[in-house]
Amino acid sequence: MAFFLRYLAAIVAILAVGLLLERFARPGLAFWWMATAFGLQSLLSAAHLAQLNHWTALPRNRELPAGMGPWRGTFDRLARFVRQEADARAEMLGELERIHAAVDRLPDGLVVLDRFDHVVWSNVAAQELHGIFGARRPIHHFIRQPEFHAMLASGEAAQPIRLTLPGRPGRIYELRLQGAQRDQRLLITRDITEHARLDAMRSDFVANVSHEIRTPVTVIAGFAETLLTLDLDERERRTYLESILRQSSTMQRLVEDLLTLSTLEASIDRPPDDETVDVHEMLRALVDEAKVLSNGRHAFELELLGPRRVDGIAAELESAARNLLTNAIRYTPDGGRISVSWSVHDGEGWISVRDTGIGIAPEHLPRIAERFYRVDRGRSRETGGTGLGLAITKRIMLRHQGSLHVASELGKGSTFSLRLPAARLRADDAGAT
Ligand code: ADP
């Protein structure tokens, strides 16, 4: 409006000057005045329009030239508007780039599919996982498994599927289609190897526990039934009752070990550092206890070279060392020797239990501390084993930032060792016995 008024005012001014000239000067002069003034004004407008026309044809980031006369304000405002729009665009592009970079860093593969299941866009993970390249190619060129084709065809009701992908041996992936409408769907590929492994471990564990419990329960039920149905003399009755008792204590030990293991696994926090354990006293007591258990069948040795005290949880370290000692007794034939030692190597504390027992073949060693893993199931059961002792011991050592080590030779014997980190040894009385 202001522009129009300014333009009008200029016309009125030219006309007014023309009238004055007509009246007070020569009539011809008024004509020349008006012709020149209107001509100049049209020229000015034409020049600005030409500038504007030229500017619109230029690339977007060119500056708009400054205007003159009534055009100045208009050109200034237009230039400001164009600058603001360019700033907003740059900001949006930056934002988009950041989002792209973030999506590309995602470990999950993301693919946007159009209504014909052609790839519209994919992130780096998807390109690497499925070998996606080029523009608008059908997704089934890259993922050829029949299960995937079935999922694509099943539309909205598509259930996630689990697949292995070529070139990724040993890994398991879950592929999921998301997006209600068919014109745009998102395909998500996620590595679920760890998840699947935990799932398998969990069901293995449940199967193992059920199996371990079923055996004594079956035996107990069988003996109880015999006791009820048969007319037995006192000696036979006693034998059956003793078997029942033996099986119930196996079950009791199993339940106790399971509870210990689950408590250890639940407490992921570091154990408190302020409790100190007298390793010398602990090992002496454990060896005395072992002698009773062995009942003279084995010879024992105890060597205490390390510091008296360490930081840790007494009950746990005792249980870890006891597991090694009872195993040594159980897997060493009569007349064997069991040597217990406590020493320091490279600043770290080592509790070692060496036996001259049956030993373990090398192929079993990597799995020996797994839950329910036994070399000889029969022997473990006969001697009252639950298959959980070493798993518990390993957990305890991990909680103390230490570890469990095994060295063994079949037929010759084994050495099981507990390593405690240097930080847990009490330096003040190092070497004292
Ligand atoms: P278990 O209750 O069966 O003894 P563990 O977890 O304590 O369970 O031990 C797992 C397996 O390791 C045992 O079944 C046995 O085969 C083997 N093992 C453990 N300690 C010894 C040892 N000192 N000598 C030989 N084999 C051993």
PDB file of C-alpha atoms in Angstrom, residues 101-381:
ATOM      1  CA  ALA A 101      24.413 -39.577  10.777  1.00  0.00           C
ATOM      2  CA  ALA A 102      22.730 -40.831  13.978  1.00  0.00           C
ATOM      3  CA  VAL A 103      20.588 -43.352  12.078  1.00  0.00           C
ATOM      4  CA  ASP A 104      23.685 -44.539  10.211  1.00  0.00           C
ATOM      5  CA  ARG A 105      25.457 -45.155  13.484  1.00  0.00           C
ATOM      6  CA  LEU A 106      22.621 -47.430  14.713  1.00  0.00           C
ATOM      7  CA  PRO A 107      23.682 -51.062  14.927  1.00  0.00           C
ATOM      8  CA  ASP A 108      20.257 -52.110  13.610  1.00  0.00           C
ATOM      9  CA  GLY A 109      19.704 -52.216   9.856  1.00  0.00           C
ATOM     10  CA  LEU A 110      16.877 -49.922   8.678  1.00  0.00           C
ATOM     11  CA  VAL A 111      15.324 -50.064   5.202  1.00  0.00           C
ATOM     12  CA  VAL A 112      12.372 -47.979   3.985  1.00  0.00           C
ATOM     13  CA  LEU A 113      10.319 -49.868   1.398  1.00  0.00           C
ATOM     14  CA  ASP A 114       7.740 -48.429  -1.008  1.00  0.00           C
ATOM     15  CA  ARG A 115       4.461 -50.105  -1.912  1.00  0.00           C
ATOM     16  CA  PHE A 116       6.240 -52.392  -4.411  1.00  0.00           C
ATOM     17  CA  ASP A 117       8.791 -53.412  -1.743  1.00  0.00           C
ATOM     18  CA  HIS A 118      11.530 -51.465  -3.493  1.00  0.00           C
ATOM     19  CA  VAL A 119      14.258 -49.921  -1.347  1.00  0.00           C
ATOM     20  CA  VAL A 120      13.615 -46.189  -0.966  1.00  0.00           C
ATOM     21  CA  TRP A 121      16.316 -45.607   1.630  1.00  0.00           C
ATOM     22  CA  SER A 122      18.611 -47.687   3.848  1.00  0.00           C
ATOM     23  CA  ASN A 123      21.143 -46.971   6.572  1.00  0.00           C
ATOM     24  CA  VAL A 124      24.780 -48.106   6.548  1.00  0.00           C
ATOM     25  CA  ALA A 125      24.097 -51.122   8.811  1.00  0.00           C
ATOM     26  CA  ALA A 126      21.390 -52.419   6.431  1.00  0.00           C
ATOM     27  CA  GLN A 127      23.641 -51.870   3.400  1.00  0.00           C
ATOM     28  CA  GLU A 128      26.405 -53.886   5.064  1.00  0.00           C
ATOM     29  CA  LEU A 129      24.140 -56.637   6.418  1.00  0.00           C
ATOM     30  CA  HIS A 130      22.125 -57.213   3.250  1.00  0.00           C
ATOM     31  CA  GLY A 131      24.556 -55.874   0.621  1.00  0.00           C
ATOM     32  CA  ILE A 132      22.040 -53.224  -0.484  1.00  0.00           C
ATOM     33  CA  PHE A 133      23.235 -50.902  -3.272  1.00  0.00           C
ATOM     34  CA  GLY A 134      21.754 -48.819  -6.095  1.00  0.00           C
ATOM     35  CA  ALA A 135      18.440 -46.987  -6.123  1.00  0.00           C
ATOM     36  CA  ARG A 136      14.914 -48.363  -5.938  1.00  0.00           C
ATOM     37  CA  ARG A 137      15.849 -52.019  -6.266  1.00  0.00           C
ATOM     38  CA  PRO A 138      13.450 -54.707  -5.019  1.00  0.00           C
ATOM     39  CA  ILE A 139      14.411 -55.826  -1.516  1.00  0.00           C
ATOM     40  CA  HIS A 140      14.116 -59.503  -2.464  1.00  0.00           C
ATOM     41  CA  HIS A 141      17.185 -59.019  -4.712  1.00  0.00           C
ATOM     42  CA  PHE A 142      19.179 -58.645  -1.505  1.00  0.00           C
ATOM     43  CA  ILE A 143      17.337 -60.934   0.944  1.00  0.00           C
ATOM     44  CA  ARG A 144      16.509 -64.156  -0.809  1.00  0.00           C
ATOM     45  CA  GLN A 145      15.392 -66.496   1.969  1.00  0.00           C
ATOM     46  CA  PRO A 146      11.874 -67.912   1.440  1.00  0.00           C
ATOM     47  CA  GLU A 147      10.853 -67.040   5.032  1.00  0.00           C
ATOM     48  CA  PHE A 148      11.528 -63.398   4.221  1.00  0.00           C
ATOM     49  CA  HIS A 149       9.419 -63.539   1.063  1.00  0.00           C
ATOM     50  CA  ALA A 150       6.572 -65.056   3.076  1.00  0.00           C
ATOM     51  CA  MET A 151       6.883 -62.239   5.616  1.00  0.00           C
ATOM     52  CA  LEU A 152       6.779 -59.576   2.862  1.00  0.00           C
ATOM     53  CA  ALA A 153       3.651 -61.169   1.414  1.00  0.00           C
ATOM     54  CA  SER A 154       1.809 -61.449   4.708  1.00  0.00           C
ATOM     55  CA  GLY A 155       1.301 -57.655   4.898  1.00  0.00           C
ATOM     56  CA  GLU A 156       0.138 -56.118   8.149  1.00  0.00           C
ATOM     57  CA  ALA A 157       0.044 -59.404  10.032  1.00  0.00           C
ATOM     58  CA  ALA A 158       3.764 -60.011   9.349  1.00  0.00           C
ATOM     59  CA  GLN A 159       5.454 -61.694  12.301  1.00  0.00           C
ATOM     60  CA  PRO A 160       9.169 -61.123  12.956  1.00  0.00           C
ATOM     61  CA  ILE A 161      11.397 -63.876  11.613  1.00  0.00           C
ATOM     62  CA  ARG A 162      14.822 -65.181  12.681  1.00  0.00           C
ATOM     63  CA  LEU A 163      17.443 -65.681   9.994  1.00  0.00           C
ATOM     64  CA  THR A 164      21.115 -66.266   9.447  1.00  0.00           C
ATOM     65  CA  LEU A 165      22.620 -64.004   6.802  1.00  0.00           C
ATOM     66  CA  PRO A 166      25.174 -64.937   4.148  1.00  0.00           C
ATOM     67  CA  GLY A 167      28.692 -63.892   5.133  1.00  0.00           C
ATOM     68  CA  ARG A 168      27.772 -63.682   8.845  1.00  0.00           C
ATOM     69  CA  PRO A 169      28.403 -67.175  10.162  1.00  0.00           C
ATOM     70  CA  GLY A 170      27.273 -67.889  13.690  1.00  0.00           C
ATOM     71  CA  ARG A 171      25.148 -64.745  13.988  1.00  0.00           C
ATOM     72  CA  ILE A 172      21.345 -64.792  14.263  1.00  0.00           C
ATOM     73  CA  TYR A 173      19.230 -61.866  13.063  1.00  0.00           C
ATOM     74  CA  GLU A 174      15.639 -60.889  13.675  1.00  0.00           C
ATOM     75  CA  LEU A 175      13.866 -59.196  10.743  1.00  0.00           C
ATOM     76  CA  ARG A 176      10.765 -57.187  11.521  1.00  0.00           C
ATOM     77  CA  LEU A 177       8.439 -55.212   9.232  1.00  0.00           C
ATOM     78  CA  GLN A 178       6.840 -52.121  10.637  1.00  0.00           C
ATOM     79  CA  GLY A 179       4.272 -49.708   9.201  1.00  0.00           C
ATOM     80  CA  ALA A 180       0.553 -50.203   9.007  1.00  0.00           C
ATOM     81  CA  GLN A 181       0.018 -49.004   5.441  1.00  0.00           C
ATOM     82  CA  ARG A 182       1.512 -50.906   2.595  1.00  0.00           C
ATOM     83  CA  ASP A 183       2.720 -47.782   0.704  1.00  0.00           C
ATOM     84  CA  GLN A 184       5.635 -47.334   3.088  1.00  0.00           C
ATOM     85  CA  ARG A 185       7.112 -49.977   5.374  1.00  0.00           C
ATOM     86  CA  LEU A 186      10.197 -50.070   7.536  1.00  0.00           C
ATOM     87  CA  LEU A 187      12.316 -53.229   7.653  1.00  0.00           C
ATOM     88  CA  ILE A 188      14.388 -53.525  10.834  1.00  0.00           C
ATOM     89  CA  THR A 189      17.238 -56.058  11.073  1.00  0.00           C
ATOM     90  CA  ARG A 190      18.641 -56.685  14.555  1.00  0.00           C
ATOM     91  CA  ASP A 191      21.474 -58.938  15.701  1.00  0.00           C
ATOM     92  CA  ILE A 192      19.907 -61.167  18.380  1.00  0.00           C
ATOM     93  CA  THR A 193      22.724 -63.719  18.675  1.00  0.00           C
ATOM     94  CA  GLU A 194      23.344 -62.926  22.338  1.00  0.00           C
ATOM     95  CA  HIS A 195      19.633 -62.931  23.100  1.00  0.00           C
ATOM     96  CA  ALA A 196      19.162 -66.310  21.383  1.00  0.00           C
ATOM     97  CA  ARG A 197      22.173 -67.710  23.241  1.00  0.00           C
ATOM     98  CA  LEU A 198      20.717 -66.604  26.587  1.00  0.00           C
ATOM     99  CA  ASP A 199      17.350 -68.094  25.614  1.00  0.00           C
ATOM    100  CA  ALA A 200      19.004 -71.416  24.788  1.00  0.00           C
ATOM    101  CA  MET A 201      21.020 -71.300  28.013  1.00  0.00           C
ATOM    102  CA  ARG A 202      17.898 -70.639  30.034  1.00  0.00           C
ATOM    103  CA  SER A 203      15.975 -73.524  28.539  1.00  0.00           C
ATOM    104  CA  ASP A 204      19.031 -75.790  28.854  1.00  0.00           C
ATOM    105  CA  PHE A 205      19.256 -74.832  32.490  1.00  0.00           C
ATOM    106  CA  VAL A 206      15.590 -75.568  33.154  1.00  0.00           C
ATOM    107  CA  ALA A 207      15.938 -78.914  31.358  1.00  0.00           C
ATOM    108  CA  ASN A 208      19.048 -79.751  33.410  1.00  0.00           C
ATOM    109  CA  VAL A 209      17.457 -78.839  36.732  1.00  0.00           C
ATOM    110  CA  SER A 210      14.349 -80.867  35.902  1.00  0.00           C
ATOM    111  CA  HIS A 211      16.515 -83.811  34.947  1.00  0.00           C
ATOM    112  CA  GLU A 212      18.636 -83.554  38.112  1.00  0.00           C
ATOM    113  CA  ILE A 213      15.546 -83.438  40.312  1.00  0.00           C
ATOM    114  CA  ARG A 214      13.674 -86.148  38.469  1.00  0.00           C
ATOM    115  CA  THR A 215      16.296 -88.803  39.169  1.00  0.00           C
ATOM    116  CA  PRO A 216      16.241 -88.658  42.997  1.00  0.00           C
ATOM    117  CA  VAL A 217      12.487 -88.079  43.046  1.00  0.00           C
ATOM    118  CA  THR A 218      11.923 -91.209  40.938  1.00  0.00           C
ATOM    119  CA  VAL A 219      14.173 -93.231  43.220  1.00  0.00           C
ATOM    120  CA  ILE A 220      12.489 -91.925  46.384  1.00  0.00           C
ATOM    121  CA  ALA A 221       9.007 -92.634  44.969  1.00  0.00           C
ATOM    122  CA  GLY A 222      10.083 -96.138  43.911  1.00  0.00           C
ATOM    123  CA  PHE A 223      11.524 -97.022  47.346  1.00  0.00           C
ATOM    124  CA  ALA A 224       8.565 -95.514  49.199  1.00  0.00           C
ATOM    125  CA  GLU A 225       6.198 -97.570  47.078  1.00  0.00           C
ATOM    126  CA  THR A 226       8.237-100.734  47.779  1.00  0.00           C
ATOM    127  CA  LEU A 227       8.132 -99.996  51.491  1.00  0.00           C
ATOM    128  CA  LEU A 228       4.371 -99.593  51.335  1.00  0.00           C
ATOM    129  CA  THR A 229       3.540-102.598  49.202  1.00  0.00           C
ATOM    130  CA  LEU A 230       6.072-105.261  50.213  1.00  0.00           C
ATOM    131  CA  ASP A 231       6.311-106.984  53.502  1.00  0.00           C
ATOM    132  CA  LEU A 232       9.978-106.404  54.360  1.00  0.00           C
ATOM    133  CA  ASP A 233      12.093-107.422  57.306  1.00  0.00           C
ATOM    134  CA  GLU A 234      13.822-104.809  59.448  1.00  0.00           C
ATOM    135  CA  ARG A 235      17.194-105.015  57.622  1.00  0.00           C
ATOM    136  CA  GLU A 236      15.612-104.527  54.169  1.00  0.00           C
ATOM    137  CA  ARG A 237      13.426-101.708  55.460  1.00  0.00           C
ATOM    138  CA  ARG A 238      16.536 -99.999  56.769  1.00  0.00           C
ATOM    139  CA  THR A 239      18.362-100.330  53.434  1.00  0.00           C
ATOM    140  CA  TYR A 240      15.436 -98.736  51.588  1.00  0.00           C
ATOM    141  CA  LEU A 241      15.090 -95.941  54.118  1.00  0.00           C
ATOM    142  CA  GLU A 242      18.827 -95.208  53.880  1.00  0.00           C
ATOM    143  CA  SER A 243      18.530 -94.955  50.097  1.00  0.00           C
ATOM    144  CA  ILE A 244      15.621 -92.560  50.469  1.00  0.00           C
ATOM    145  CA  LEU A 245      17.672 -90.448  52.865  1.00  0.00           C
ATOM    146  CA  ARG A 246      20.650 -90.416  50.490  1.00  0.00           C
ATOM    147  CA  GLN A 247      18.493 -89.290  47.583  1.00  0.00           C
ATOM    148  CA  SER A 248      16.786 -86.596  49.650  1.00  0.00           C
ATOM    149  CA  SER A 249      20.119 -85.174  50.747  1.00  0.00           C
ATOM    150  CA  THR A 250      21.259 -85.116  47.094  1.00  0.00           C
ATOM    151  CA  MET A 251      18.139 -83.105  46.323  1.00  0.00           C
ATOM    152  CA  GLN A 252      18.714 -80.869  49.291  1.00  0.00           C
ATOM    153  CA  ARG A 253      22.296 -80.147  48.156  1.00  0.00           C
ATOM    154  CA  LEU A 254      21.077 -79.440  44.652  1.00  0.00           C
ATOM    155  CA  VAL A 255      18.471 -76.955  45.861  1.00  0.00           C
ATOM    156  CA  GLU A 256      21.035 -75.311  48.157  1.00  0.00           C
ATOM    157  CA  ASP A 257      23.587 -75.037  45.344  1.00  0.00           C
ATOM    158  CA  LEU A 258      20.959 -73.626  43.004  1.00  0.00           C
ATOM    159  CA  LEU A 259      20.004 -71.007  45.566  1.00  0.00           C
ATOM    160  CA  THR A 260      23.659 -70.103  46.162  1.00  0.00           C
ATOM    161  CA  LEU A 261      24.258 -69.777  42.441  1.00  0.00           C
ATOM    162  CA  SER A 262      21.218 -67.620  41.851  1.00  0.00           C
ATOM    163  CA  THR A 263      22.109 -65.363  44.805  1.00  0.00           C
ATOM    164  CA  LEU A 264      25.637 -64.988  43.423  1.00  0.00           C
ATOM    165  CA  GLU A 265      24.359 -64.252  39.944  1.00  0.00           C
ATOM    166  CA  ALA A 266      21.858 -61.694  41.238  1.00  0.00           C
ATOM    167  CA  SER A 267      24.459 -59.763  43.241  1.00  0.00           C
ATOM    168  CA  ILE A 268      26.400 -58.086  40.504  1.00  0.00           C
ATOM    169  CA  ASP A 269      27.768 -55.373  42.823  1.00  0.00           C
ATOM    170  CA  ARG A 270      31.301 -55.672  44.079  1.00  0.00           C
ATOM    171  CA  PRO A 271      31.518 -57.328  47.458  1.00  0.00           C
ATOM    172  CA  PRO A 272      32.376 -54.914  50.288  1.00  0.00           C
ATOM    173  CA  ASP A 273      36.110 -54.372  50.658  1.00  0.00           C
ATOM    174  CA  ASP A 274      36.080 -53.857  54.399  1.00  0.00           C
ATOM    175  CA  GLU A 275      35.630 -57.518  55.386  1.00  0.00           C
ATOM    176  CA  THR A 276      38.955 -59.270  55.827  1.00  0.00           C
ATOM    177  CA  VAL A 277      39.559 -62.983  55.715  1.00  0.00           C
ATOM    178  CA  ASP A 278      42.311 -64.815  57.568  1.00  0.00           C
ATOM    179  CA  VAL A 279      43.393 -67.138  54.763  1.00  0.00           C
ATOM    180  CA  HIS A 280      45.775 -69.109  56.985  1.00  0.00           C
ATOM    181  CA  GLU A 281      43.120 -69.896  59.545  1.00  0.00           C
ATOM    182  CA  MET A 282      40.559 -70.613  56.823  1.00  0.00           C
ATOM    183  CA  LEU A 283      42.791 -73.097  54.970  1.00  0.00           C
ATOM    184  CA  ARG A 284      43.923 -74.845  58.177  1.00  0.00           C
ATOM    185  CA  ALA A 285      40.283 -75.341  59.199  1.00  0.00           C
ATOM    186  CA  LEU A 286      39.334 -76.538  55.709  1.00  0.00           C
ATOM    187  CA  VAL A 287      42.173 -79.061  55.591  1.00  0.00           C
ATOM    188  CA  ASP A 288      41.140 -80.385  59.041  1.00  0.00           C
ATOM    189  CA  GLU A 289      37.586 -80.692  57.770  1.00  0.00           C
ATOM    190  CA  ALA A 290      38.834 -82.483  54.623  1.00  0.00           C
ATOM    191  CA  LYS A 291      40.825 -84.968  56.705  1.00  0.00           C
ATOM    192  CA  VAL A 292      37.640 -85.927  58.500  1.00  0.00           C
ATOM    193  CA  LEU A 293      35.834 -86.304  55.184  1.00  0.00           C
ATOM    194  CA  SER A 294      38.662 -88.369  53.689  1.00  0.00           C
ATOM    195  CA  ASN A 295      38.719 -90.565  56.768  1.00  0.00           C
ATOM    196  CA  GLY A 296      42.381 -91.468  56.337  1.00  0.00           C
ATOM    197  CA  ARG A 297      42.104 -92.426  52.664  1.00  0.00           C
ATOM    198  CA  HIS A 298      44.327 -89.550  51.485  1.00  0.00           C
ATOM    199  CA  ALA A 299      47.464 -87.787  52.631  1.00  0.00           C
ATOM    200  CA  PHE A 300      47.235 -84.000  53.065  1.00  0.00           C
ATOM    201  CA  GLU A 301      49.801 -81.202  52.813  1.00  0.00           C
ATOM    202  CA  LEU A 302      49.359 -77.532  53.597  1.00  0.00           C
ATOM    203  CA  GLU A 303      51.797 -74.779  52.635  1.00  0.00           C
ATOM    204  CA  LEU A 304      51.050 -71.193  53.696  1.00  0.00           C
ATOM    205  CA  LEU A 305      53.424 -68.704  52.008  1.00  0.00           C
ATOM    206  CA  GLY A 306      51.118 -65.801  51.217  1.00  0.00           C
ATOM    207  CA  PRO A 307      49.947 -62.991  53.500  1.00  0.00           C
ATOM    208  CA  ARG A 308      47.658 -63.840  56.362  1.00  0.00           C
ATOM    209  CA  ARG A 309      44.805 -61.539  55.414  1.00  0.00           C
ATOM    210  CA  VAL A 310      42.921 -60.661  52.222  1.00  0.00           C
ATOM    211  CA  ASP A 311      39.888 -58.461  51.533  1.00  0.00           C
ATOM    212  CA  GLY A 312      36.830 -60.438  50.577  1.00  0.00           C
ATOM    213  CA  ILE A 313      33.763 -62.220  51.831  1.00  0.00           C
ATOM    214  CA  ALA A 314      34.853 -64.948  54.243  1.00  0.00           C
ATOM    215  CA  ALA A 315      31.870 -67.255  53.678  1.00  0.00           C
ATOM    216  CA  GLU A 316      32.277 -67.083  49.908  1.00  0.00           C
ATOM    217  CA  LEU A 317      36.048 -67.605  49.745  1.00  0.00           C
ATOM    218  CA  GLU A 318      35.678 -70.472  52.199  1.00  0.00           C
ATOM    219  CA  SER A 319      32.973 -72.068  50.079  1.00  0.00           C
ATOM    220  CA  ALA A 320      35.131 -71.683  46.923  1.00  0.00           C
ATOM    221  CA  ALA A 321      38.142 -73.343  48.559  1.00  0.00           C
ATOM    222  CA  ARG A 322      35.955 -76.042  50.153  1.00  0.00           C
ATOM    223  CA  ASN A 323      34.532 -76.960  46.720  1.00  0.00           C
ATOM    224  CA  LEU A 324      38.065 -77.566  45.409  1.00  0.00           C
ATOM    225  CA  LEU A 325      39.028 -79.658  48.417  1.00  0.00           C
ATOM    226  CA  THR A 326      35.915 -81.831  48.378  1.00  0.00           C
ATOM    227  CA  ASN A 327      36.367 -82.379  44.623  1.00  0.00           C
ATOM    228  CA  ALA A 328      39.992 -83.388  45.205  1.00  0.00           C
ATOM    229  CA  ILE A 329      38.824 -85.986  47.737  1.00  0.00           C
ATOM    230  CA  ARG A 330      35.985 -87.219  45.522  1.00  0.00           C
ATOM    231  CA  TYR A 331      38.081 -87.554  42.377  1.00  0.00           C
ATOM    232  CA  THR A 332      41.237 -88.983  43.977  1.00  0.00           C
ATOM    233  CA  PRO A 333      41.378 -92.716  44.615  1.00  0.00           C
ATOM    234  CA  ASP A 334      42.370 -93.972  48.052  1.00  0.00           C
ATOM    235  CA  GLY A 335      46.050 -93.555  48.865  1.00  0.00           C
ATOM    236  CA  GLY A 336      46.325 -90.332  46.845  1.00  0.00           C
ATOM    237  CA  ARG A 337      47.895 -87.084  47.996  1.00  0.00           C
ATOM    238  CA  ILE A 338      46.163 -83.694  48.248  1.00  0.00           C
ATOM    239  CA  SER A 339      48.341 -80.581  48.588  1.00  0.00           C
ATOM    240  CA  VAL A 340      46.924 -77.183  49.472  1.00  0.00           C
ATOM    241  CA  SER A 341      49.019 -74.047  49.076  1.00  0.00           C
ATOM    242  CA  TRP A 342      48.660 -70.293  49.496  1.00  0.00           C
ATOM    243  CA  SER A 343      51.284 -68.197  47.758  1.00  0.00           C
ATOM    244  CA  VAL A 344      51.932 -64.955  45.908  1.00  0.00           C
ATOM    245  CA  HIS A 345      53.051 -64.739  42.269  1.00  0.00           C
ATOM    246  CA  ASP A 346      53.515 -61.388  40.519  1.00  0.00           C
ATOM    247  CA  GLY A 347      51.747 -59.697  43.393  1.00  0.00           C
ATOM    248  CA  GLU A 348      48.610 -61.844  43.057  1.00  0.00           C
ATOM    249  CA  GLY A 349      47.416 -64.379  45.618  1.00  0.00           C
ATOM    250  CA  TRP A 350      46.945 -68.052  44.639  1.00  0.00           C
ATOM    251  CA  ILE A 351      45.098 -70.722  46.622  1.00  0.00           C
ATOM    252  CA  SER A 352      45.923 -74.038  44.910  1.00  0.00           C
ATOM    253  CA  VAL A 353      44.593 -77.534  45.538  1.00  0.00           C
ATOM    254  CA  ARG A 354      46.682 -80.232  43.831  1.00  0.00           C
ATOM    255  CA  ASP A 355      45.641 -83.868  43.798  1.00  0.00           C
ATOM    256  CA  THR A 356      47.018 -87.113  42.422  1.00  0.00           C
ATOM    257  CA  GLY A 357      43.561 -88.193  41.281  1.00  0.00           C
ATOM    258  CA  ILE A 358      41.899 -89.329  38.077  1.00  0.00           C
ATOM    259  CA  GLY A 359      42.634 -86.098  36.190  1.00  0.00           C
ATOM    260  CA  ILE A 360      40.634 -84.538  33.370  1.00  0.00           C
ATOM    261  CA  ALA A 361      41.159 -84.982  29.612  1.00  0.00           C
ATOM    262  CA  PRO A 362      42.056 -81.711  27.838  1.00  0.00           C
ATOM    263  CA  GLU A 363      38.831 -81.602  25.782  1.00  0.00           C
ATOM    264  CA  HIS A 364      36.759 -81.249  28.957  1.00  0.00           C
ATOM    265  CA  LEU A 365      38.807 -78.452  30.520  1.00  0.00           C
ATOM    266  CA  PRO A 366      37.234 -75.445  28.735  1.00  0.00           C
ATOM    267  CA  ARG A 367      33.731 -76.453  29.902  1.00  0.00           C
ATOM    268  CA  ILE A 368      34.556 -77.810  33.335  1.00  0.00           C
ATOM    269  CA  ALA A 369      33.105 -74.809  35.247  1.00  0.00           C
ATOM    270  CA  GLU A 370      29.817 -74.732  33.306  1.00  0.00           C
ATOM    271  CA  ARG A 371      26.689 -75.454  35.279  1.00  0.00           C
ATOM    272  CA  PHE A 372      25.948 -79.204  35.340  1.00  0.00           C
ATOM    273  CA  TYR A 373      28.975 -80.072  33.193  1.00  0.00           C
ATOM    274  CA  ARG A 374      30.551 -83.312  34.405  1.00  0.00           C
ATOM    275  CA  VAL A 375      33.184 -85.554  32.890  1.00  0.00           C
ATOM    276  CA  ASP A 376      31.663 -88.659  34.419  1.00  0.00           C
ATOM    277  CA  ARG A 377      28.058 -88.191  35.463  1.00  0.00           C
ATOM    278  CA  GLY A 378      27.935 -91.528  37.294  1.00  0.00           C
ATOM    279  CA  ARG A 379      30.996 -90.843  39.434  1.00  0.00           C
ATOM    280  CA  SER A 380      29.820 -87.321  40.245  1.00  0.00           C
ATOM    281  CA  ARG A 381      26.423 -88.656  41.395  1.00  0.00           C
TER     282      ARG A 381
END
